CSV table of C-alpha atoms in Angstrom, one decimal:
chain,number,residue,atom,x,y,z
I,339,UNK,CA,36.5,-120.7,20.0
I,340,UNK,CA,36.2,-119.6,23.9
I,341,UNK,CA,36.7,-122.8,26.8
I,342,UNK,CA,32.5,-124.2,27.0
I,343,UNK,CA,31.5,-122.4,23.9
I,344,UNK,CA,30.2,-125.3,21.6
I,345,UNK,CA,31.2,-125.5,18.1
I,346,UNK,CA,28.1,-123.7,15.4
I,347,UNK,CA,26.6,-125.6,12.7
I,348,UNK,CA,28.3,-123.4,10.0
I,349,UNK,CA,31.3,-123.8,11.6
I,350,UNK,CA,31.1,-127.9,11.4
I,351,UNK,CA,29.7,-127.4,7.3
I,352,UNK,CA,32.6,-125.0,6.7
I,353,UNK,CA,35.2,-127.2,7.9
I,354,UNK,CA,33.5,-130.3,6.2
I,355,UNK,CA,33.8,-128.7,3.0
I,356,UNK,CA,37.3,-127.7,3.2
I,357,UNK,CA,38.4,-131.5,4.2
I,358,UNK,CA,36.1,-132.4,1.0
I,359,UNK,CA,38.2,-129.8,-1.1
I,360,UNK,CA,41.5,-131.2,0.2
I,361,UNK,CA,40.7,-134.7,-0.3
I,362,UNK,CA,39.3,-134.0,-4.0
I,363,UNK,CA,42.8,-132.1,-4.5
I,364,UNK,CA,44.7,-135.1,-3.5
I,365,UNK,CA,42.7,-137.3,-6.0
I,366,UNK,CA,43.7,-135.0,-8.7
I,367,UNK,CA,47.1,-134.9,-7.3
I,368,UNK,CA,47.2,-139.0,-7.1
I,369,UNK,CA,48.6,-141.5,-9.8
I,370,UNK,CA,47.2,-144.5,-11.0
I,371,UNK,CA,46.4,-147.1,-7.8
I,372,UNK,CA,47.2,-144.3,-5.4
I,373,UNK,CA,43.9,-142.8,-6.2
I,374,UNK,CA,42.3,-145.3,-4.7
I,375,UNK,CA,42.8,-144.6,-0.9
I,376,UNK,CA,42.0,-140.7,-1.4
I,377,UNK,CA,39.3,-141.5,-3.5
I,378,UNK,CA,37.4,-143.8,-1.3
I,379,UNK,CA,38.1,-141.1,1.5
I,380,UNK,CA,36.5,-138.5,-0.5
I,381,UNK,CA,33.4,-141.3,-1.2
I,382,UNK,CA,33.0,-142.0,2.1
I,383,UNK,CA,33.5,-138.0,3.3
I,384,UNK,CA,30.4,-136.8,0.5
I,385,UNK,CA,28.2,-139.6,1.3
I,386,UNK,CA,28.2,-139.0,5.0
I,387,UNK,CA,28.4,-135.4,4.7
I,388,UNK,CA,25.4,-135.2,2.2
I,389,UNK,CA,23.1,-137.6,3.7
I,390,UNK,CA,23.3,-135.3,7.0
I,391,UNK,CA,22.8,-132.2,5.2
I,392,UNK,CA,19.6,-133.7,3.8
I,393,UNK,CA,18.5,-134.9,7.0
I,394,UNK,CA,19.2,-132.0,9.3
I,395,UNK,CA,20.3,-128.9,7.6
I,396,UNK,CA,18.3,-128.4,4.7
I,397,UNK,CA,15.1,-128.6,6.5
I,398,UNK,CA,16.5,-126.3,9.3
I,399,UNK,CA,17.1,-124.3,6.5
I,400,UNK,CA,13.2,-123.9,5.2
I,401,UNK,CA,12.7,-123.4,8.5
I,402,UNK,CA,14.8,-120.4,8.7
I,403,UNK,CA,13.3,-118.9,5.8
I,404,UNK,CA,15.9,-119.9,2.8
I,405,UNK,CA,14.4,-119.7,-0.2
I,406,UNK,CA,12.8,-123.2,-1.0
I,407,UNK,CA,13.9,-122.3,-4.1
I,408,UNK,CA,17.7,-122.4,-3.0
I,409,UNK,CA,17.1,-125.5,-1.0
I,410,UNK,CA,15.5,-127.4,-3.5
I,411,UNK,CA,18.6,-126.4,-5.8
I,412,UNK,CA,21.2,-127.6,-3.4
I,413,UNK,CA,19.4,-131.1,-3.0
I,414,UNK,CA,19.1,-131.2,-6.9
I,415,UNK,CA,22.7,-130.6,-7.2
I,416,UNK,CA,23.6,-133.4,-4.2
I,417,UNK,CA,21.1,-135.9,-6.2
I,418,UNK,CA,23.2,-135.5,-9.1
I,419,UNK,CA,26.3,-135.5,-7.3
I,420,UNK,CA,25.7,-139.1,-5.8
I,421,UNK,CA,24.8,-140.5,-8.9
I,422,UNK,CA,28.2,-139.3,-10.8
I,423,UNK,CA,30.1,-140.5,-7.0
I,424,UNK,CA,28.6,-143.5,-7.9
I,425,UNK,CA,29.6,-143.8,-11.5
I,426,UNK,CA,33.4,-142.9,-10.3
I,427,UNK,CA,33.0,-145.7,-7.8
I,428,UNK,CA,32.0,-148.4,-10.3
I,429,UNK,CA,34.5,-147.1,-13.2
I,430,UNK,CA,37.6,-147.2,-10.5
I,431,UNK,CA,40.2,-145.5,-10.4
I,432,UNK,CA,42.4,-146.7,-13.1
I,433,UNK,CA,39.8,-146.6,-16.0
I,434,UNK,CA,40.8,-144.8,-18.6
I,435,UNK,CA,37.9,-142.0,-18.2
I,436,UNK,CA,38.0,-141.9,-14.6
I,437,UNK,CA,40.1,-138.7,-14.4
I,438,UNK,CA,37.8,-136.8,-17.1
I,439,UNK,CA,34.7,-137.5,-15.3
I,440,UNK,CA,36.2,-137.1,-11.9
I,441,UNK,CA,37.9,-133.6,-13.0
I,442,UNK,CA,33.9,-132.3,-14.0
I,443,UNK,CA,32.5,-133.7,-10.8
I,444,UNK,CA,35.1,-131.9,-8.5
I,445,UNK,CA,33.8,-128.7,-10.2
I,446,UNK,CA,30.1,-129.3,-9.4
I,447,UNK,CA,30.8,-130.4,-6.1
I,448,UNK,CA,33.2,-127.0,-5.3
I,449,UNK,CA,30.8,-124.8,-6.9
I,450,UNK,CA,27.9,-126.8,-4.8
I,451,UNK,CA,29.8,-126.4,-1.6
I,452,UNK,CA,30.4,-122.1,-2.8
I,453,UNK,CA,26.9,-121.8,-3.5
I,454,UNK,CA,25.5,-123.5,-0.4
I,455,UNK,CA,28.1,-121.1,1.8
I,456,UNK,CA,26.7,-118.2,0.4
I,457,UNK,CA,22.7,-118.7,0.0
I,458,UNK,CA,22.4,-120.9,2.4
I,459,UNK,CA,24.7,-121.2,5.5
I,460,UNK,CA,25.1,-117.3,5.8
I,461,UNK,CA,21.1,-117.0,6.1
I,462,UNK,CA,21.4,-120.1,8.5
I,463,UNK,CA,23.9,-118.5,10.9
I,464,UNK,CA,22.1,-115.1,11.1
I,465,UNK,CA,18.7,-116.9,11.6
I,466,UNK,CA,19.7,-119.1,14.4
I,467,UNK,CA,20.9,-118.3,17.9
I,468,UNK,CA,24.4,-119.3,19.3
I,469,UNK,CA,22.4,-122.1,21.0
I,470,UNK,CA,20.0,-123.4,18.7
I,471,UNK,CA,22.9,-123.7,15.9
I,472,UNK,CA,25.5,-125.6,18.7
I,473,UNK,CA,22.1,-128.0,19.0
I,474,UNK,CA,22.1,-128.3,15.4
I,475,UNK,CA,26.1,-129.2,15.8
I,476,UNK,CA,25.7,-132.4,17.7
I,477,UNK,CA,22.7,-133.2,15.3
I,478,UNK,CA,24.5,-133.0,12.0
I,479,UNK,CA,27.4,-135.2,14.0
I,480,UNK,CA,24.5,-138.0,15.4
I,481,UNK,CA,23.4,-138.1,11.9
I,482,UNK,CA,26.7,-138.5,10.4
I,483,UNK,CA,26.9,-141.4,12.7
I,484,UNK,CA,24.3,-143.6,10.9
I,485,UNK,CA,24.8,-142.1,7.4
I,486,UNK,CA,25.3,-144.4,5.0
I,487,UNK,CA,29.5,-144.7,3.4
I,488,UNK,CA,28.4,-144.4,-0.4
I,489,UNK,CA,26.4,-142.7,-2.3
I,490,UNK,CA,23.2,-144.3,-2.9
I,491,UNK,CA,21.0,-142.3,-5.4
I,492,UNK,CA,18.4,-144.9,-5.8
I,493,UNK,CA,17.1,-143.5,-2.4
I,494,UNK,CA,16.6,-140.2,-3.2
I,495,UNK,CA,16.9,-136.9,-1.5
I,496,UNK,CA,14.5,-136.6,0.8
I,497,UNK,CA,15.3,-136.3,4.7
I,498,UNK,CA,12.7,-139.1,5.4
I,499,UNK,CA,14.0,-141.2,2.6
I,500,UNK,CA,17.4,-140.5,4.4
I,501,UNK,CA,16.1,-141.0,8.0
I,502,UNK,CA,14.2,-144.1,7.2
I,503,UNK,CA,16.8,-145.8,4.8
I,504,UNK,CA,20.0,-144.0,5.9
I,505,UNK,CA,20.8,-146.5,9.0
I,506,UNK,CA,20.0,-150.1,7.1
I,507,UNK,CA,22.3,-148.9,4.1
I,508,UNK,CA,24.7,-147.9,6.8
I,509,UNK,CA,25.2,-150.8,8.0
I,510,UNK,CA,25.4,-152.2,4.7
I,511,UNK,CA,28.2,-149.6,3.9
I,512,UNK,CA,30.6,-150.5,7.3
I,513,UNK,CA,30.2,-154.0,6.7
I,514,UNK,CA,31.0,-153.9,3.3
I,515,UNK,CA,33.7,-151.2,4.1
I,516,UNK,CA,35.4,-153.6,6.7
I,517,UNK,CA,35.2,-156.7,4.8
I,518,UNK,CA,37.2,-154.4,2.3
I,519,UNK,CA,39.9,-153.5,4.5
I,520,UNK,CA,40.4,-156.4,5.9
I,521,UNK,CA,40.5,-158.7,2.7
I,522,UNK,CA,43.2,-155.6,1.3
I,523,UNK,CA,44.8,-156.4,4.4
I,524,UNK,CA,44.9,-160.1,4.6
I,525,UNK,CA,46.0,-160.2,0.5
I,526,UNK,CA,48.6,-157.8,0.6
């Protein structure tokens, strides 16, 4: 990327998805208890990642003409996906069916992230100019910023649902999240 050119909203997805690959890969790689660090990584990665697509690029998206069709597949799929996330987060790591169940979600959530590359983000990057996709940067990153740490089906999948209960459960998330780390801290 050229010095004061600003990084495109494809760009930002792209990469996204290949740290959700790797981190999905080292969960499958893990044994026993060391699944858990990767794991909650890869939680924390989808739920943030997923709540901004729903917020910001998915309705950019409409806008740019992608098939609502498409779109309302993508947020089908991401429903789902939170719901089995959230499964795998209550089972743990070191259940006995965790690795079955976890080896099915990683293919939906590869073959989500392959289909939303190719029906969606291509259309997106020839729709929008160099500047109106930078924009679209920074607001994918200010959402990440309040998105909620764990999947939370229950809300839904729409972008208002997201917007209006994204920041509460949030705060929720980091606050559970640092109690977490600091009682693993403190106890080991």
């Amino acid at each position: 990327m050229a010095t004061g050119q600003k990084e495109d909203v494809v760009t930002l997805l792209l990469a996204q998805h290949e740290l959700i690959k790797g981190l999905i890969e080292k969960v499958q790689l893990a044994q026993g208890a060391a699944k858990r660090e990767p794991f909650e990584e890869l939680v924390r990665a989808l739920a943030v990642h997923e709540s901004a697509e729903e917020e910001v690029v998915h309705p950019a998206s409409r806008r740019a003409s992608v098939s609502a069709s498409v779109v309302d597949d993508r947020l089908h799929e991401e429903q789902e996906a939170k719901r089995v996330l959230a499964e795998l987060y209550d089972l743990g790591v070191q259940h006995k069916d965790f690795d079955t169940k976890f080896r099915s979600f990683a293919e939906s959530v590869i073959e989500h992230a392959d289909l939303e590359e190719k029906e969606e983000f291509d259309q997106l990057r020839q729709e929008l100019s160099a500047s109106e996709s930078a924009v679209l940067a920074d607001v994918v990153r200010v959402a990440e910023a309040v998105a909620p740490t764990r999947p939370h089906p229950e809300a839904g999948e729409s972008a208002l649902v997201n917007i209006v209960a994204g920041p509460p459960l949030a705060l929720f998330d980091r606050i559970r999240d640092a109690v977490r780390d600091w009682r693993r801290k403190t106890e080991g």
